GROMACS .gro file of C-alpha atoms in nm:
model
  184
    1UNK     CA    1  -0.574  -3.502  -0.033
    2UNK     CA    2  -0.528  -3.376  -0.376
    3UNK     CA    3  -0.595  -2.973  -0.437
    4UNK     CA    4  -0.849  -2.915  -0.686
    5UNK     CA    5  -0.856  -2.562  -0.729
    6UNK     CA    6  -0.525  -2.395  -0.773
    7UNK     CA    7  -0.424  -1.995  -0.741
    8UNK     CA    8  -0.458  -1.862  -1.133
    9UNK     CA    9  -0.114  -1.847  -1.284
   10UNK     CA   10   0.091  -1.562  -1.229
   11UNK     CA   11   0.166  -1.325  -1.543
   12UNK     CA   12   0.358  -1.084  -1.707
   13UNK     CA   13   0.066  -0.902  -1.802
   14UNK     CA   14  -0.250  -0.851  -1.652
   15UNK     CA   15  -0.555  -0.981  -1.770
   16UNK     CA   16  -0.779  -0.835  -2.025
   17UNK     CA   17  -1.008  -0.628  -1.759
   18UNK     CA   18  -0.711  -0.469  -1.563
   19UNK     CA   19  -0.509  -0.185  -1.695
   20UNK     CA   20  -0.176  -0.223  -1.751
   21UNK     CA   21   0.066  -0.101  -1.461
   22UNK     CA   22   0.256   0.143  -1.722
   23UNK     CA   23  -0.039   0.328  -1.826
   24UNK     CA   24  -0.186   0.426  -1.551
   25UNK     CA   25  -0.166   0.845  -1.460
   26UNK     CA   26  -0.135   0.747  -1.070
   27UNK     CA   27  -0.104   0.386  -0.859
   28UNK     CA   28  -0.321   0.532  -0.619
   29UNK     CA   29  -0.668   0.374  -0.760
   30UNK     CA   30  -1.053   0.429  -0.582
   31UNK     CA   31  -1.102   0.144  -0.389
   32UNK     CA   32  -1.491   0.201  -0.340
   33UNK     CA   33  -1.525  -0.105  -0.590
   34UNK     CA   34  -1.314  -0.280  -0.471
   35UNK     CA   35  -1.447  -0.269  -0.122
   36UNK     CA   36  -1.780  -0.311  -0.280
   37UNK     CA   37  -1.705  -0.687  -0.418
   38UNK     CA   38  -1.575  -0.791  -0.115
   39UNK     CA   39  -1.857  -0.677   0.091
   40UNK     CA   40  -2.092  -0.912  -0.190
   41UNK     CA   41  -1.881  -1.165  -0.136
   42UNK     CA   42  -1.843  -1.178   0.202
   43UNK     CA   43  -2.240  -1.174   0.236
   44UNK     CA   44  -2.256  -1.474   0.039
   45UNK     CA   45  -1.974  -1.608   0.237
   46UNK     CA   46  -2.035  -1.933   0.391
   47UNK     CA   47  -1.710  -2.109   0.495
   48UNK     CA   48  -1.524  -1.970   0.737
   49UNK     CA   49  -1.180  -1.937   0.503
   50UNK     CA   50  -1.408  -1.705   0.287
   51UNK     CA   51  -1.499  -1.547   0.592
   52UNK     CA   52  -1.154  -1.490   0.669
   53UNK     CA   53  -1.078  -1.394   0.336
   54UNK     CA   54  -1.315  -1.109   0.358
   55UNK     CA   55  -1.177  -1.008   0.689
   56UNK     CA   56  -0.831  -0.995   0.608
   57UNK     CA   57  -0.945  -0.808   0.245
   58UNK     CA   58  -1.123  -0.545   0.441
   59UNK     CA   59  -0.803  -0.491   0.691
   60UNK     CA   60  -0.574  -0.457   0.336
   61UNK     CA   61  -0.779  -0.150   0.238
   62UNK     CA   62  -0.809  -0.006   0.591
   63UNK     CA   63  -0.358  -0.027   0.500
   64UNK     CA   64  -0.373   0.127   0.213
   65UNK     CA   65  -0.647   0.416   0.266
   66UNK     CA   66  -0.434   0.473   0.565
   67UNK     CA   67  -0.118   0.507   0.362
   68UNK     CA   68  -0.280   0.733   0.108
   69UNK     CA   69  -0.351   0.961   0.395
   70UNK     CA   70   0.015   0.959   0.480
   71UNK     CA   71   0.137   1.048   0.184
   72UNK     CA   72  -0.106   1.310   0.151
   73UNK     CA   73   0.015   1.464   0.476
   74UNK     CA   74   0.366   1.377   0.316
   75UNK     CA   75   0.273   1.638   0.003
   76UNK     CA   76   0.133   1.849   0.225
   77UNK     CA   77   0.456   1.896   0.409
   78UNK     CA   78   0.682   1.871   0.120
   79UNK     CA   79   0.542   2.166   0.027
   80UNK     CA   80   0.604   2.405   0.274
   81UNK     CA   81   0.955   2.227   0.276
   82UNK     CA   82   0.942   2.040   0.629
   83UNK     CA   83   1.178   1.757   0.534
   84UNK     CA   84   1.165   1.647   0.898
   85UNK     CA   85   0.754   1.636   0.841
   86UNK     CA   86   0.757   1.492   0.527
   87UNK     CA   87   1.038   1.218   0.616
   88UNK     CA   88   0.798   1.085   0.914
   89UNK     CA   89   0.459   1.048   0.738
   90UNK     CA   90   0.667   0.887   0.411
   91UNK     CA   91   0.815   0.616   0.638
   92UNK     CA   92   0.468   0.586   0.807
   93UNK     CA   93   0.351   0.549   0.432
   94UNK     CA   94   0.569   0.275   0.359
   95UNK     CA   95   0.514   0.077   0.675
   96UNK     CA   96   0.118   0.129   0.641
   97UNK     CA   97   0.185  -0.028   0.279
   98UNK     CA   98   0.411  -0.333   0.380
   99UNK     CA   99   0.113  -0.420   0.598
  100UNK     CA  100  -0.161  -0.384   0.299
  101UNK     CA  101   0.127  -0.623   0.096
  102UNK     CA  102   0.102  -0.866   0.376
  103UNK     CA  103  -0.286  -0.874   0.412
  104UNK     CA  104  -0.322  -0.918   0.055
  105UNK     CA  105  -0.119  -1.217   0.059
  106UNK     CA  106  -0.302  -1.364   0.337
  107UNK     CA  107  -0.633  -1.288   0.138
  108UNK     CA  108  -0.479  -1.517  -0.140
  109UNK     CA  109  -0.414  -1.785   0.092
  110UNK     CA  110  -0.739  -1.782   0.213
  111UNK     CA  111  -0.920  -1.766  -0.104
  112UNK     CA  112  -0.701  -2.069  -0.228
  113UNK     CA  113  -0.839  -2.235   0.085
  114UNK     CA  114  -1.150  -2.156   0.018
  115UNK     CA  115  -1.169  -2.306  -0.345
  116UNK     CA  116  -1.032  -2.608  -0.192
  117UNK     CA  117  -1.312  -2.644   0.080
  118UNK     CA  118  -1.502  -2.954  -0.044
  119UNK     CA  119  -1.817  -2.754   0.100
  120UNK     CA  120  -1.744  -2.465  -0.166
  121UNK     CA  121  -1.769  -2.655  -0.521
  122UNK     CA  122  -2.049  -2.466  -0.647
  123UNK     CA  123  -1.930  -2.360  -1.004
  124UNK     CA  124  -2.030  -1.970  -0.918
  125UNK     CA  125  -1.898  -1.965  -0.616
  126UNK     CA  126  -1.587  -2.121  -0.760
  127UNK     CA  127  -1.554  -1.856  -1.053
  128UNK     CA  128  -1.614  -1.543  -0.788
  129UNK     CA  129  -1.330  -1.692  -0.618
  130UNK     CA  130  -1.080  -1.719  -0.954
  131UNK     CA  131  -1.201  -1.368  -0.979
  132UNK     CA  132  -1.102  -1.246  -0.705
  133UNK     CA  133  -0.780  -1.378  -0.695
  134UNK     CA  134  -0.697  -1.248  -1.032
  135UNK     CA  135  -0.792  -0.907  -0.928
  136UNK     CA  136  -0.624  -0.944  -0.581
  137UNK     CA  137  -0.300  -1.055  -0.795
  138UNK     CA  138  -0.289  -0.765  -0.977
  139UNK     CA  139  -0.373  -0.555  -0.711
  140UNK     CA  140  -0.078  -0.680  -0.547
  141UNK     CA  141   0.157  -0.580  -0.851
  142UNK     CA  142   0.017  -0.252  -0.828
  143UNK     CA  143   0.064  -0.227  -0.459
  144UNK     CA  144   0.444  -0.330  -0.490
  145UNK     CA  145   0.483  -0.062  -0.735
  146UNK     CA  146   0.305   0.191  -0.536
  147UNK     CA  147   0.543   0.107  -0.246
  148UNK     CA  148   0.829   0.127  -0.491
  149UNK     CA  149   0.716   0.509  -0.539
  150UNK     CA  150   0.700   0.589  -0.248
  151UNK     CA  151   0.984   0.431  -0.096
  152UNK     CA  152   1.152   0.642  -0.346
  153UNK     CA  153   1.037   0.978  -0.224
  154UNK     CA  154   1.097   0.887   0.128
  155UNK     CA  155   1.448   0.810  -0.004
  156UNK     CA  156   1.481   1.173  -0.174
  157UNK     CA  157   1.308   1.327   0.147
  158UNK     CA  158   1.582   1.202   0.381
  159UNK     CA  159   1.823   1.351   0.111
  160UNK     CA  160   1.651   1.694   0.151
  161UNK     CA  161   1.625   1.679   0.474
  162UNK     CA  162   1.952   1.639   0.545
  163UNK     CA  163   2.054   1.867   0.273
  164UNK     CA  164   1.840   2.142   0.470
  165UNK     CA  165   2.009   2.007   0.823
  166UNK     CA  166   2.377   2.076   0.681
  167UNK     CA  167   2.261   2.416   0.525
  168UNK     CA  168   2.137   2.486   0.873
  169UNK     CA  169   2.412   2.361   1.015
  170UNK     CA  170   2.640   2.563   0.800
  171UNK     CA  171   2.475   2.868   0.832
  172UNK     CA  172   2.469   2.842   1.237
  173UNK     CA  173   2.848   2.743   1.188
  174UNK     CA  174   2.868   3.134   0.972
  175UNK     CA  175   2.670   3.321   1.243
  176UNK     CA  176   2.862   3.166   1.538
  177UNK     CA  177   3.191   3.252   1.307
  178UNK     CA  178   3.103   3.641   1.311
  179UNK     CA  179   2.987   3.683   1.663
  180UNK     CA  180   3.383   3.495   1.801
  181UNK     CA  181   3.530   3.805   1.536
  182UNK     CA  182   3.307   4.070   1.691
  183UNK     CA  183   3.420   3.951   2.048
  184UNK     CA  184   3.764   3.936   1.953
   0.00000   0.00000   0.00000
């Protein structure tokens, strides 16, 4: 069986209705619109690989909400300077995002079986799916930079924490120092 319909071509720049990556104040984007097309879709859904589609969409934004509230709790922590804190809910940050990376790429695999459904060759239906497996692609660029960022900070985290865990350790080290000279 010969595909028909075939994943849009990756790019080095996004298409015309997407932002580029670069200009962007934050990678953290609403995703109330997002959420919103998918629930159209799925109601007009009427293969099961659309179906699927829509489930696994709606599990890639129940990822990433749930890392955004990580990293919130990370800030939140950073702030008051609990390394140990902010270390934890980074890492859980970067996990939660691996699995939105993951879902996502499912969702394009089931899209790209759903063009391919010989039940699903209705020219709109067709197009909604191109569309949102263009958006889904550069989603997924955005996503991989977002987990680039924060990978990052949960890199310079560990460094302050353990920064703060030798300063502790040093200062323990003084203390102990005096009391041995005040007992001698």
């Amino acid at each position: 069986m010969t595909s028909t319909f075939s994943l849009p071509q990756q790019q080095d720049t996004a298409p015309a209705s997407f932002p580029d990556l670069s200009t962007l104040s934050t990678l953290w984007v609403p995703l109330h619109e997002v959420r919103q097309q998918w629930a159209d879709f799925g109601k007009e859904a009427l293969i099961t690989s659309a179906l699927m589609a829509t489930s696994t969409a709606f599990g890639g934004l129940y990822w990433e909400a749930h890392a955004l509230q990580h990293c919130t709790w990370a800030a939140d922590e950073r702030k008051r300077e609990r390394w140990h804190k902010t270390v934890f809910w980074l890492s859980r940050a970067v996990q939660d995002l691996d699995c939105a990376l993951d879902r996502w790429q499912q969702v394009l695999s089931w899209l790209d079986l759903a063009g391919n459904d010989h039940r699903q060759q209705d020219p709109e239906n067709l197009q909604m799916i191109r569309t949102l497996m263009a958006q889904v692609q550069w989603h997924q660029g955005r996503r991989r930079a977002l987990h680039q960022q924060v990978l990052s900070e949960y890199i310079e985290a560990r460094q302050c924490k353990q920064q703060q865990w030798d300063q502790q350790g040093s200062q323990h080290m003084t203390v102990s120092l005096a009391e041995e000279q005040e007992e001698v």
